[in-house]
PDB file of C-alpha atoms in Angstrom:
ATOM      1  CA  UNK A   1      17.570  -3.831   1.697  1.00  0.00           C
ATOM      2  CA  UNK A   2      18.114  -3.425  -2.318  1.00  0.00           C
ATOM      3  CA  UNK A   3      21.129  -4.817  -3.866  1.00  0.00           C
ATOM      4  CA  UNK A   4      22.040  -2.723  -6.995  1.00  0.00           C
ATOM      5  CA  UNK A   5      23.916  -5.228  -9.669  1.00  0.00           C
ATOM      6  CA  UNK A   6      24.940  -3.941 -13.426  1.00  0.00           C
ATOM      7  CA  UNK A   7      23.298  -6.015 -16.168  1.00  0.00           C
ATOM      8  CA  UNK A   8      26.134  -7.681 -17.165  1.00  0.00           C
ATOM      9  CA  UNK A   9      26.667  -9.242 -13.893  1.00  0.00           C
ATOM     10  CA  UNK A  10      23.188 -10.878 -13.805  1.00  0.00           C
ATOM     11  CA  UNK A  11      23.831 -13.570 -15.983  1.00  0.00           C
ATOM     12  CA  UNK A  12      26.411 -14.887 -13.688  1.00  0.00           C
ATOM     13  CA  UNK A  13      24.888 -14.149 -10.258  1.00  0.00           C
ATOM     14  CA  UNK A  14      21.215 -14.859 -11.354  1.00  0.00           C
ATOM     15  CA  UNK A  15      20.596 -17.698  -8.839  1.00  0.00           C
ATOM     16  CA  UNK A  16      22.549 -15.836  -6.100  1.00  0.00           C
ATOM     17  CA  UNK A  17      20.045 -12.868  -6.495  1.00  0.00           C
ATOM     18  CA  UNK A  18      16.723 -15.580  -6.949  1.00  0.00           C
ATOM     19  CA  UNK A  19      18.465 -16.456  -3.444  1.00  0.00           C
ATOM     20  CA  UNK A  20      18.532 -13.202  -1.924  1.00  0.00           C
ATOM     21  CA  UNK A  21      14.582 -12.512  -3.504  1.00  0.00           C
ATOM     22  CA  UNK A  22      13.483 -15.714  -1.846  1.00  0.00           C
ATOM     23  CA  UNK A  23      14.742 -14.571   1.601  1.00  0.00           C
ATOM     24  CA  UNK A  24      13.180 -11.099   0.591  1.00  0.00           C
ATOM     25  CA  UNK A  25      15.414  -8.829  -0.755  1.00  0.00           C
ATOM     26  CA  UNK A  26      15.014  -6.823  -4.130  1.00  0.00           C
ATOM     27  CA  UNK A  27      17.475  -6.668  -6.610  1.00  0.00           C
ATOM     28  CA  UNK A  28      17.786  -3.577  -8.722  1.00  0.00           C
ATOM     29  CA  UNK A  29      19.279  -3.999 -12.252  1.00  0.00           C
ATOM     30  CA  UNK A  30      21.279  -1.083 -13.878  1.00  0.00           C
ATOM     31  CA  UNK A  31      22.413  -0.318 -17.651  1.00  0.00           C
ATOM     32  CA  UNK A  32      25.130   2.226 -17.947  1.00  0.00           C
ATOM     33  CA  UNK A  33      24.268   3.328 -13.950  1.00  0.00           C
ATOM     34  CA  UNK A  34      20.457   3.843 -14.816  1.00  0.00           C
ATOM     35  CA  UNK A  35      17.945   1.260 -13.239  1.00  0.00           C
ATOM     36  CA  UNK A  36      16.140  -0.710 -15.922  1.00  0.00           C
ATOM     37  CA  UNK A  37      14.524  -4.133 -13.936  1.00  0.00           C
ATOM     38  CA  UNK A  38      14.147  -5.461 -10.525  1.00  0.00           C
ATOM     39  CA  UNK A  39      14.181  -8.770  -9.245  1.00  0.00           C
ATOM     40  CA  UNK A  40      11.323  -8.577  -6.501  1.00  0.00           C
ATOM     41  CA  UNK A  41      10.458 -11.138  -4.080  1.00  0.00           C
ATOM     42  CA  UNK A  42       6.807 -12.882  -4.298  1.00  0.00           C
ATOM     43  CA  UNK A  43       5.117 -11.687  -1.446  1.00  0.00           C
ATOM     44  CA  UNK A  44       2.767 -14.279   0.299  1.00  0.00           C
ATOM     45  CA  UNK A  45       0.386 -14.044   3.002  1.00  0.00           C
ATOM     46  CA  UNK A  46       2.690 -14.097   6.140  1.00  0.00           C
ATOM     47  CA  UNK A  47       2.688 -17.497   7.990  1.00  0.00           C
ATOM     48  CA  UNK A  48       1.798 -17.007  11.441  1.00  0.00           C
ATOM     49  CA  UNK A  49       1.044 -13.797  10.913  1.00  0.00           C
ATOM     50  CA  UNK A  50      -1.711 -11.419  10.155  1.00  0.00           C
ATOM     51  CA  UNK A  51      -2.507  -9.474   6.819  1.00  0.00           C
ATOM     52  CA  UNK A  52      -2.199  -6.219   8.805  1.00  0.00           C
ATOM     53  CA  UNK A  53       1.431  -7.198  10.507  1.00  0.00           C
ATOM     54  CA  UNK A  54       2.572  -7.865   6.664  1.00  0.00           C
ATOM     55  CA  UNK A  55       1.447  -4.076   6.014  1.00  0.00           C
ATOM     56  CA  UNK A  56       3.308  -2.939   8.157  1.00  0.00           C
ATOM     57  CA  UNK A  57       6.285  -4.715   7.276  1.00  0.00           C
ATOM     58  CA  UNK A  58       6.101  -3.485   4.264  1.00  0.00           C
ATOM     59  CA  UNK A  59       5.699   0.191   4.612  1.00  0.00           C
ATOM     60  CA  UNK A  60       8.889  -0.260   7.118  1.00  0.00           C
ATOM     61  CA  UNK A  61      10.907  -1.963   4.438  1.00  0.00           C
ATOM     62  CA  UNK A  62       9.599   0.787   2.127  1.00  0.00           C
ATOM     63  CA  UNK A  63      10.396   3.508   4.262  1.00  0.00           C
ATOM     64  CA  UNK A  64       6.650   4.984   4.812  1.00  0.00           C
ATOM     65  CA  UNK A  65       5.380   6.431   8.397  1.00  0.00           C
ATOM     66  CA  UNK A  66       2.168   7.416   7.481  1.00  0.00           C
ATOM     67  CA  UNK A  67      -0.791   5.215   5.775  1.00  0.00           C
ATOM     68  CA  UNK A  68      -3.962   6.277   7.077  1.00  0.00           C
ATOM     69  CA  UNK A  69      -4.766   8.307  10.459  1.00  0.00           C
ATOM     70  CA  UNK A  70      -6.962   7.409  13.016  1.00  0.00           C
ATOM     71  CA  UNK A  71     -10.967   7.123  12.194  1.00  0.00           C
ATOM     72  CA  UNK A  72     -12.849   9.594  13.526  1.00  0.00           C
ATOM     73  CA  UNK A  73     -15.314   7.789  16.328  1.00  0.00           C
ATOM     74  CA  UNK A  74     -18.642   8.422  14.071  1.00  0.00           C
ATOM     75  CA  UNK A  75     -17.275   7.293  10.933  1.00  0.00           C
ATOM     76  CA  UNK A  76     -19.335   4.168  10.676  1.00  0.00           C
ATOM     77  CA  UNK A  77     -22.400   6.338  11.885  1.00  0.00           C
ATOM     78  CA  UNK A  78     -25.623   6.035   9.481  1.00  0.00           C
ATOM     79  CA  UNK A  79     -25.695   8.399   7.190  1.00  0.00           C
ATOM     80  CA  UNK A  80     -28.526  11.192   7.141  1.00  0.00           C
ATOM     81  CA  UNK A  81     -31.778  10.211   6.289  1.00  0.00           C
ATOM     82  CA  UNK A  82     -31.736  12.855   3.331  1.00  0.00           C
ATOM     83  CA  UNK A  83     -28.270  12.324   2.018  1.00  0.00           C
ATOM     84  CA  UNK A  84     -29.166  10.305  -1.166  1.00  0.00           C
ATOM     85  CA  UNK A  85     -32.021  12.274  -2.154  1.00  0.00           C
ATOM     86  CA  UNK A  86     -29.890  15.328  -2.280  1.00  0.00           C
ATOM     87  CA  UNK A  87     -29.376  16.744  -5.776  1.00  0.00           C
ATOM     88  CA  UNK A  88     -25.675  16.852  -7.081  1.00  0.00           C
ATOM     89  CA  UNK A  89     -24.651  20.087  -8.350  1.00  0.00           C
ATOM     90  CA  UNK A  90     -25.343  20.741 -11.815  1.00  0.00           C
ATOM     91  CA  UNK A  91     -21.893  20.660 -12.927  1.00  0.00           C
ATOM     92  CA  UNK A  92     -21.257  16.978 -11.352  1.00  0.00           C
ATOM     93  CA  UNK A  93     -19.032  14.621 -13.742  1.00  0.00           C
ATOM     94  CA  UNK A  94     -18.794  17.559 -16.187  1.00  0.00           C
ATOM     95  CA  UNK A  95     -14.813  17.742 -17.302  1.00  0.00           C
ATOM     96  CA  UNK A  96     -13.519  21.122 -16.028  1.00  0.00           C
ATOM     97  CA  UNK A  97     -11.930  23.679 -18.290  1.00  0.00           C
ATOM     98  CA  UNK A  98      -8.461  24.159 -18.010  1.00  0.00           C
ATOM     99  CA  UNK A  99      -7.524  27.527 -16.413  1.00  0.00           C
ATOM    100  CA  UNK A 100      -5.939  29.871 -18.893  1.00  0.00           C
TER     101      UNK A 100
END
């Protein structure tokens, strides 16, 4: 959840929101309604928990359904035997031009 608090309101609430970011909630600042800070809480490695249950904590928190897909079966599959011997295209790491 973010908590939305006008600037000159922080100076009196500041350890109430340093509260609320320790227990994990941001804090969005505004300036005449326009967001101009945050007050975000530190994010450690989870106790008890893995790396990968923290992900998806976060991407629920943050509102995101999609990360990556599923791997296709072969994708750790040795590459072809000729696949760094192939020559790059002659154009490779030139800068485009811009189309007109």
């Amino acid at each position: 959840m973010t908590r939305v608090v006008k600037f000159e309101d922080v100076k009196d609430r500041l350890n109430e929101l340093v509260r609320k970011a320790e227990a994990g909630e941001t804090t969005t600042i505004t300036r005449d309604g326009k967001p101009v800070a945050s007050i975000v809480p530190i994010r450690t490695k989870p106790k008890g928990g893995t790396d990968w249950e923290a992900g998806y904590r976060f991407m629920e928190e943050h509102g995101i359904d999609f990360a990556v897909g599923e791997l296709p079966p072969d994708w750790d599959d040795p590459l072809p035997e000729d696949f760094l011997i192939t020559p790059l295209p002659e154009d490779y790491g030139k800068p485009k031009s811009p189309k007109k």
